[in-house]
JSON list of C-alpha atoms in Angstrom, two decimals:
[
{"chain": "A", "resi": 292, "resn": "MET", "atom": "CA", "xyz": [5.69, 28.39, 7.21]},
{"chain": "A", "resi": 293, "resn": "ASN", "atom": "CA", "xyz": [7.57, 29.48, 4.12]},
{"chain": "A", "resi": 294, "resn": "TYR", "atom": "CA", "xyz": [6.35, 27.00, 1.52]},
{"chain": "A", "resi": 295, "resn": "ARG", "atom": "CA", "xyz": [8.53, 28.58, -1.15]},
{"chain": "A", "resi": 296, "resn": "TYR", "atom": "CA", "xyz": [11.62, 27.30, 0.69]},
{"chain": "A", "resi": 297, "resn": "VAL", "atom": "CA", "xyz": [9.99, 23.97, 1.36]},
{"chain": "A", "resi": 298, "resn": "GLU", "atom": "CA", "xyz": [9.13, 23.49, -2.29]},
{"chain": "A", "resi": 299, "resn": "SER", "atom": "CA", "xyz": [12.74, 24.23, -3.25]},
{"chain": "A", "resi": 300, "resn": "GLU", "atom": "CA", "xyz": [13.63, 21.10, -1.26]},
{"chain": "A", "resi": 301, "resn": "LEU", "atom": "CA", "xyz": [11.21, 19.12, -3.41]},
{"chain": "A", "resi": 302, "resn": "ILE", "atom": "CA", "xyz": [12.70, 20.63, -6.57]},
{"chain": "A", "resi": 303, "resn": "LEU", "atom": "CA", "xyz": [16.22, 19.64, -5.48]},
{"chain": "A", "resi": 304, "resn": "ALA", "atom": "CA", "xyz": [15.07, 16.09, -4.72]},
{"chain": "A", "resi": 305, "resn": "GLN", "atom": "CA", "xyz": [13.44, 15.95, -8.15]},
{"chain": "A", "resi": 306, "resn": "GLU", "atom": "CA", "xyz": [16.60, 17.21, -9.86]},
{"chain": "A", "resi": 307, "resn": "LEU", "atom": "CA", "xyz": [18.63, 14.53, -8.08]},
{"chain": "A", "resi": 308, "resn": "GLN", "atom": "CA", "xyz": [16.15, 11.94, -9.31]},
{"chain": "A", "resi": 309, "resn": "LYS", "atom": "CA", "xyz": [16.46, 13.21, -12.90]},
{"chain": "A", "resi": 310, "resn": "ALA", "atom": "CA", "xyz": [20.24, 12.94, -12.58]},
{"chain": "A", "resi": 311, "resn": "GLY", "atom": "CA", "xyz": [19.93, 9.29, -11.53]},
{"chain": "A", "resi": 312, "resn": "GLU", "atom": "CA", "xyz": [20.89, 9.99, -7.92]},
{"chain": "A", "resi": 313, "resn": "TYR", "atom": "CA", "xyz": [17.98, 7.86, -6.72]},
{"chain": "A", "resi": 314, "resn": "GLU", "atom": "CA", "xyz": [19.19, 7.02, -3.25]},
{"chain": "A", "resi": 315, "resn": "HIS", "atom": "CA", "xyz": [20.06, 10.64, -2.41]},
{"chain": "A", "resi": 316, "resn": "SER", "atom": "CA", "xyz": [16.76, 11.82, -3.90]},
{"chain": "A", "resi": 317, "resn": "ARG", "atom": "CA", "xyz": [14.86, 9.20, -1.92]},
{"chain": "A", "resi": 318, "resn": "GLN", "atom": "CA", "xyz": [16.49, 10.30, 1.32]},
{"chain": "A", "resi": 319, "resn": "MET", "atom": "CA", "xyz": [15.57, 13.93, 0.63]},
{"chain": "A", "resi": 320, "resn": "TYR", "atom": "CA", "xyz": [11.95, 12.99, -0.02]},
{"chain": "A", "resi": 321, "resn": "LYS", "atom": "CA", "xyz": [11.84, 10.95, 3.19]},
{"chain": "A", "resi": 322, "resn": "LYS", "atom": "CA", "xyz": [13.30, 13.86, 5.13]},
{"chain": "A", "resi": 323, "resn": "PHE", "atom": "CA", "xyz": [10.73, 16.23, 3.59]},
{"chain": "A", "resi": 324, "resn": "TYR", "atom": "CA", "xyz": [7.89, 13.86, 4.50]},
{"chain": "A", "resi": 325, "resn": "GLY", "atom": "CA", "xyz": [9.00, 13.68, 8.12]},
{"chain": "A", "resi": 326, "resn": "LYS", "atom": "CA", "xyz": [9.86, 17.35, 8.47]},
{"chain": "A", "resi": 327, "resn": "TYR", "atom": "CA", "xyz": [6.64, 18.89, 7.11]},
{"chain": "A", "resi": 328, "resn": "PRO", "atom": "CA", "xyz": [3.65, 16.92, 8.47]},
{"chain": "A", "resi": 329, "resn": "LYS", "atom": "CA", "xyz": [1.07, 19.44, 7.22]},
{"chain": "A", "resi": 330, "resn": "HIS", "atom": "CA", "xyz": [2.50, 20.30, 3.82]},
{"chain": "A", "resi": 331, "resn": "PRO", "atom": "CA", "xyz": [0.02, 19.64, 0.99]},
{"chain": "A", "resi": 332, "resn": "MET", "atom": "CA", "xyz": [2.72, 17.99, -1.15]},
{"chain": "A", "resi": 333, "resn": "ARG", "atom": "CA", "xyz": [3.55, 15.21, 1.31]},
{"chain": "A", "resi": 334, "resn": "PHE", "atom": "CA", "xyz": [1.79, 12.73, -0.97]},
{"chain": "A", "resi": 335, "resn": "LYS", "atom": "CA", "xyz": [4.29, 13.62, -3.72]},
{"chain": "A", "resi": 336, "resn": "ALA", "atom": "CA", "xyz": [7.20, 12.90, -1.39]},
{"chain": "A", "resi": 337, "resn": "LEU", "atom": "CA", "xyz": [5.77, 9.45, -0.60]},
{"chain": "A", "resi": 338, "resn": "PHE", "atom": "CA", "xyz": [5.15, 8.73, -4.26]},
{"chain": "A", "resi": 339, "resn": "GLU", "atom": "CA", "xyz": [8.68, 9.79, -5.21]},
{"chain": "A", "resi": 340, "resn": "VAL", "atom": "CA", "xyz": [10.23, 7.60, -2.51]},
{"chain": "A", "resi": 341, "resn": "ALA", "atom": "CA", "xyz": [8.49, 4.65, -4.16]},
{"chain": "A", "resi": 342, "resn": "ASP", "atom": "CA", "xyz": [9.39, 5.83, -7.65]},
{"chain": "A", "resi": 343, "resn": "ASN", "atom": "CA", "xyz": [13.06, 6.14, -6.74]},
{"chain": "A", "resi": 344, "resn": "LEU", "atom": "CA", "xyz": [12.97, 2.55, -5.49]},
{"chain": "A", "resi": 345, "resn": "TYR", "atom": "CA", "xyz": [11.31, 1.56, -8.77]},
{"chain": "A", "resi": 346, "resn": "TYR", "atom": "CA", "xyz": [14.08, 3.24, -10.78]},
{"chain": "A", "resi": 347, "resn": "GLU", "atom": "CA", "xyz": [16.68, 1.55, -8.57]},
{"chain": "A", "resi": 348, "resn": "LYS", "atom": "CA", "xyz": [14.99, -1.76, -9.50]},
{"chain": "A", "resi": 349, "resn": "LYS", "atom": "CA", "xyz": [14.24, -2.44, -5.84]},
{"chain": "A", "resi": 350, "resn": "TYR", "atom": "CA", "xyz": [10.83, -3.63, -6.87]},
{"chain": "A", "resi": 351, "resn": "LYS", "atom": "CA", "xyz": [9.66, -5.34, -3.70]},
{"chain": "A", "resi": 352, "resn": "GLU", "atom": "CA", "xyz": [10.50, -2.25, -1.65]},
{"chain": "A", "resi": 353, "resn": "ALA", "atom": "CA", "xyz": [8.84, -0.09, -4.29]},
{"chain": "A", "resi": 354, "resn": "LEU", "atom": "CA", "xyz": [5.61, -2.09, -4.01]},
{"chain": "A", "resi": 355, "resn": "LYS", "atom": "CA", "xyz": [5.55, -1.52, -0.26]},
{"chain": "A", "resi": 356, "resn": "SER", "atom": "CA", "xyz": [6.22, 2.18, -0.74]},
{"chain": "A", "resi": 357, "resn": "TYR", "atom": "CA", "xyz": [3.48, 2.57, -3.35]},
{"chain": "A", "resi": 358, "resn": "ASP", "atom": "CA", "xyz": [1.15, 0.87, -0.87]},
{"chain": "A", "resi": 359, "resn": "LYS", "atom": "CA", "xyz": [2.18, 3.40, 1.79]},
{"chain": "A", "resi": 360, "resn": "PHE", "atom": "CA", "xyz": [1.47, 6.19, -0.70]},
{"chain": "A", "resi": 361, "resn": "PHE", "atom": "CA", "xyz": [-2.05, 4.87, -1.37]},
{"chain": "A", "resi": 362, "resn": "LYS", "atom": "CA", "xyz": [-2.79, 4.41, 2.33]},
{"chain": "A", "resi": 363, "resn": "TYR", "atom": "CA", "xyz": [-1.64, 7.93, 3.10]},
{"chain": "A", "resi": 364, "resn": "CYS", "atom": "CA", "xyz": [-3.80, 9.37, 0.31]},
{"chain": "A", "resi": 365, "resn": "ASP", "atom": "CA", "xyz": [-6.84, 7.39, 1.46]},
{"chain": "A", "resi": 366, "resn": "GLU", "atom": "CA", "xyz": [-6.49, 8.80, 4.98]},
{"chain": "A", "resi": 367, "resn": "GLN", "atom": "CA", "xyz": [-6.47, 12.46, 3.91]},
{"chain": "A", "resi": 368, "resn": "ASP", "atom": "CA", "xyz": [-9.38, 14.73, 4.78]},
{"chain": "A", "resi": 369, "resn": "ASN", "atom": "CA", "xyz": [-10.03, 18.31, 3.75]},
{"chain": "A", "resi": 370, "resn": "VAL", "atom": "CA", "xyz": [-8.13, 18.18, 0.47]},
{"chain": "A", "resi": 371, "resn": "THR", "atom": "CA", "xyz": [-8.82, 20.73, -2.23]},
{"chain": "A", "resi": 372, "resn": "ALA", "atom": "CA", "xyz": [-10.10, 19.84, -5.68]},
{"chain": "A", "resi": 373, "resn": "GLU", "atom": "CA", "xyz": [-6.67, 20.66, -7.07]},
{"chain": "A", "resi": 374, "resn": "GLU", "atom": "CA", "xyz": [-4.98, 18.34, -4.58]},
{"chain": "A", "resi": 375, "resn": "ILE", "atom": "CA", "xyz": [-7.44, 15.58, -5.45]},
{"chain": "A", "resi": 376, "resn": "SER", "atom": "CA", "xyz": [-6.59, 15.90, -9.13]},
{"chain": "A", "resi": 377, "resn": "TRP", "atom": "CA", "xyz": [-2.86, 15.71, -8.38]},
{"chain": "A", "resi": 378, "resn": "ILE", "atom": "CA", "xyz": [-3.35, 12.71, -6.10]},
{"chain": "A", "resi": 379, "resn": "LYS", "atom": "CA", "xyz": [-5.36, 10.94, -8.82]},
{"chain": "A", "resi": 380, "resn": "ALA", "atom": "CA", "xyz": [-2.65, 11.64, -11.40]},
{"chain": "A", "resi": 381, "resn": "TYR", "atom": "CA", "xyz": [0.10, 10.31, -9.14]},
{"chain": "A", "resi": 382, "resn": "GLY", "atom": "CA", "xyz": [-2.14, 7.38, -8.21]},
{"chain": "A", "resi": 383, "resn": "ASN", "atom": "CA", "xyz": [-2.56, 6.46, -11.87]},
{"chain": "A", "resi": 384, "resn": "LEU", "atom": "CA", "xyz": [1.18, 6.60, -12.36]},
{"chain": "A", "resi": 385, "resn": "ALA", "atom": "CA", "xyz": [1.70, 4.43, -9.27]},
{"chain": "A", "resi": 386, "resn": "TYR", "atom": "CA", "xyz": [-0.76, 1.86, -10.62]},
{"chain": "A", "resi": 387, "resn": "SER", "atom": "CA", "xyz": [1.15, 1.74, -13.90]},
{"chain": "A", "resi": 388, "resn": "ARG", "atom": "CA", "xyz": [4.41, 1.12, -12.03]},
{"chain": "A", "resi": 389, "resn": "ILE", "atom": "CA", "xyz": [2.79, -1.61, -9.91]},
{"chain": "A", "resi": 390, "resn": "LYS", "atom": "CA", "xyz": [1.46, -3.25, -13.06]},
{"chain": "A", "resi": 391, "resn": "ALA", "atom": "CA", "xyz": [4.96, -3.21, -14.58]},
{"chain": "A", "resi": 392, "resn": "ILE", "atom": "CA", "xyz": [6.47, -4.70, -11.42]},
{"chain": "A", "resi": 393, "resn": "ARG", "atom": "CA", "xyz": [3.87, -7.47, -11.35]},
{"chain": "A", "resi": 394, "resn": "LYS", "atom": "CA", "xyz": [4.65, -8.23, -14.97]},
{"chain": "A", "resi": 395, "resn": "ILE", "atom": "CA", "xyz": [8.35, -8.55, -14.10]},
{"chain": "A", "resi": 396, "resn": "TYR", "atom": "CA", "xyz": [7.57, -10.92, -11.23]},
{"chain": "A", "resi": 397, "resn": "SER", "atom": "CA", "xyz": [4.59, -12.58, -12.97]},
{"chain": "A", "resi": 398, "resn": "ILE", "atom": "CA", "xyz": [2.31, -11.80, -10.01]}
]
């Protein structure tokens, strides 16, 4: 598999997110997640789906998506030390978003 091409899809989705095109970005991340079941950056796609929902202020959906991200990460075996460090970093960011959402909803 040509990961260079695959990663360009992630870059495009990220650029759309930066431009505020959250729904389009979210759809690209979902497509990536479904299309590449063995790609080591699938966790990022799941995280970014949730983050796009967060930026769209669809907080209840974002909470569910962050939960899906954590469940996916917990189920992974055979990850490299580098992947673990990335997953932890994204996990910390997800926890900060969840904390902010709970503050908004007082939960």
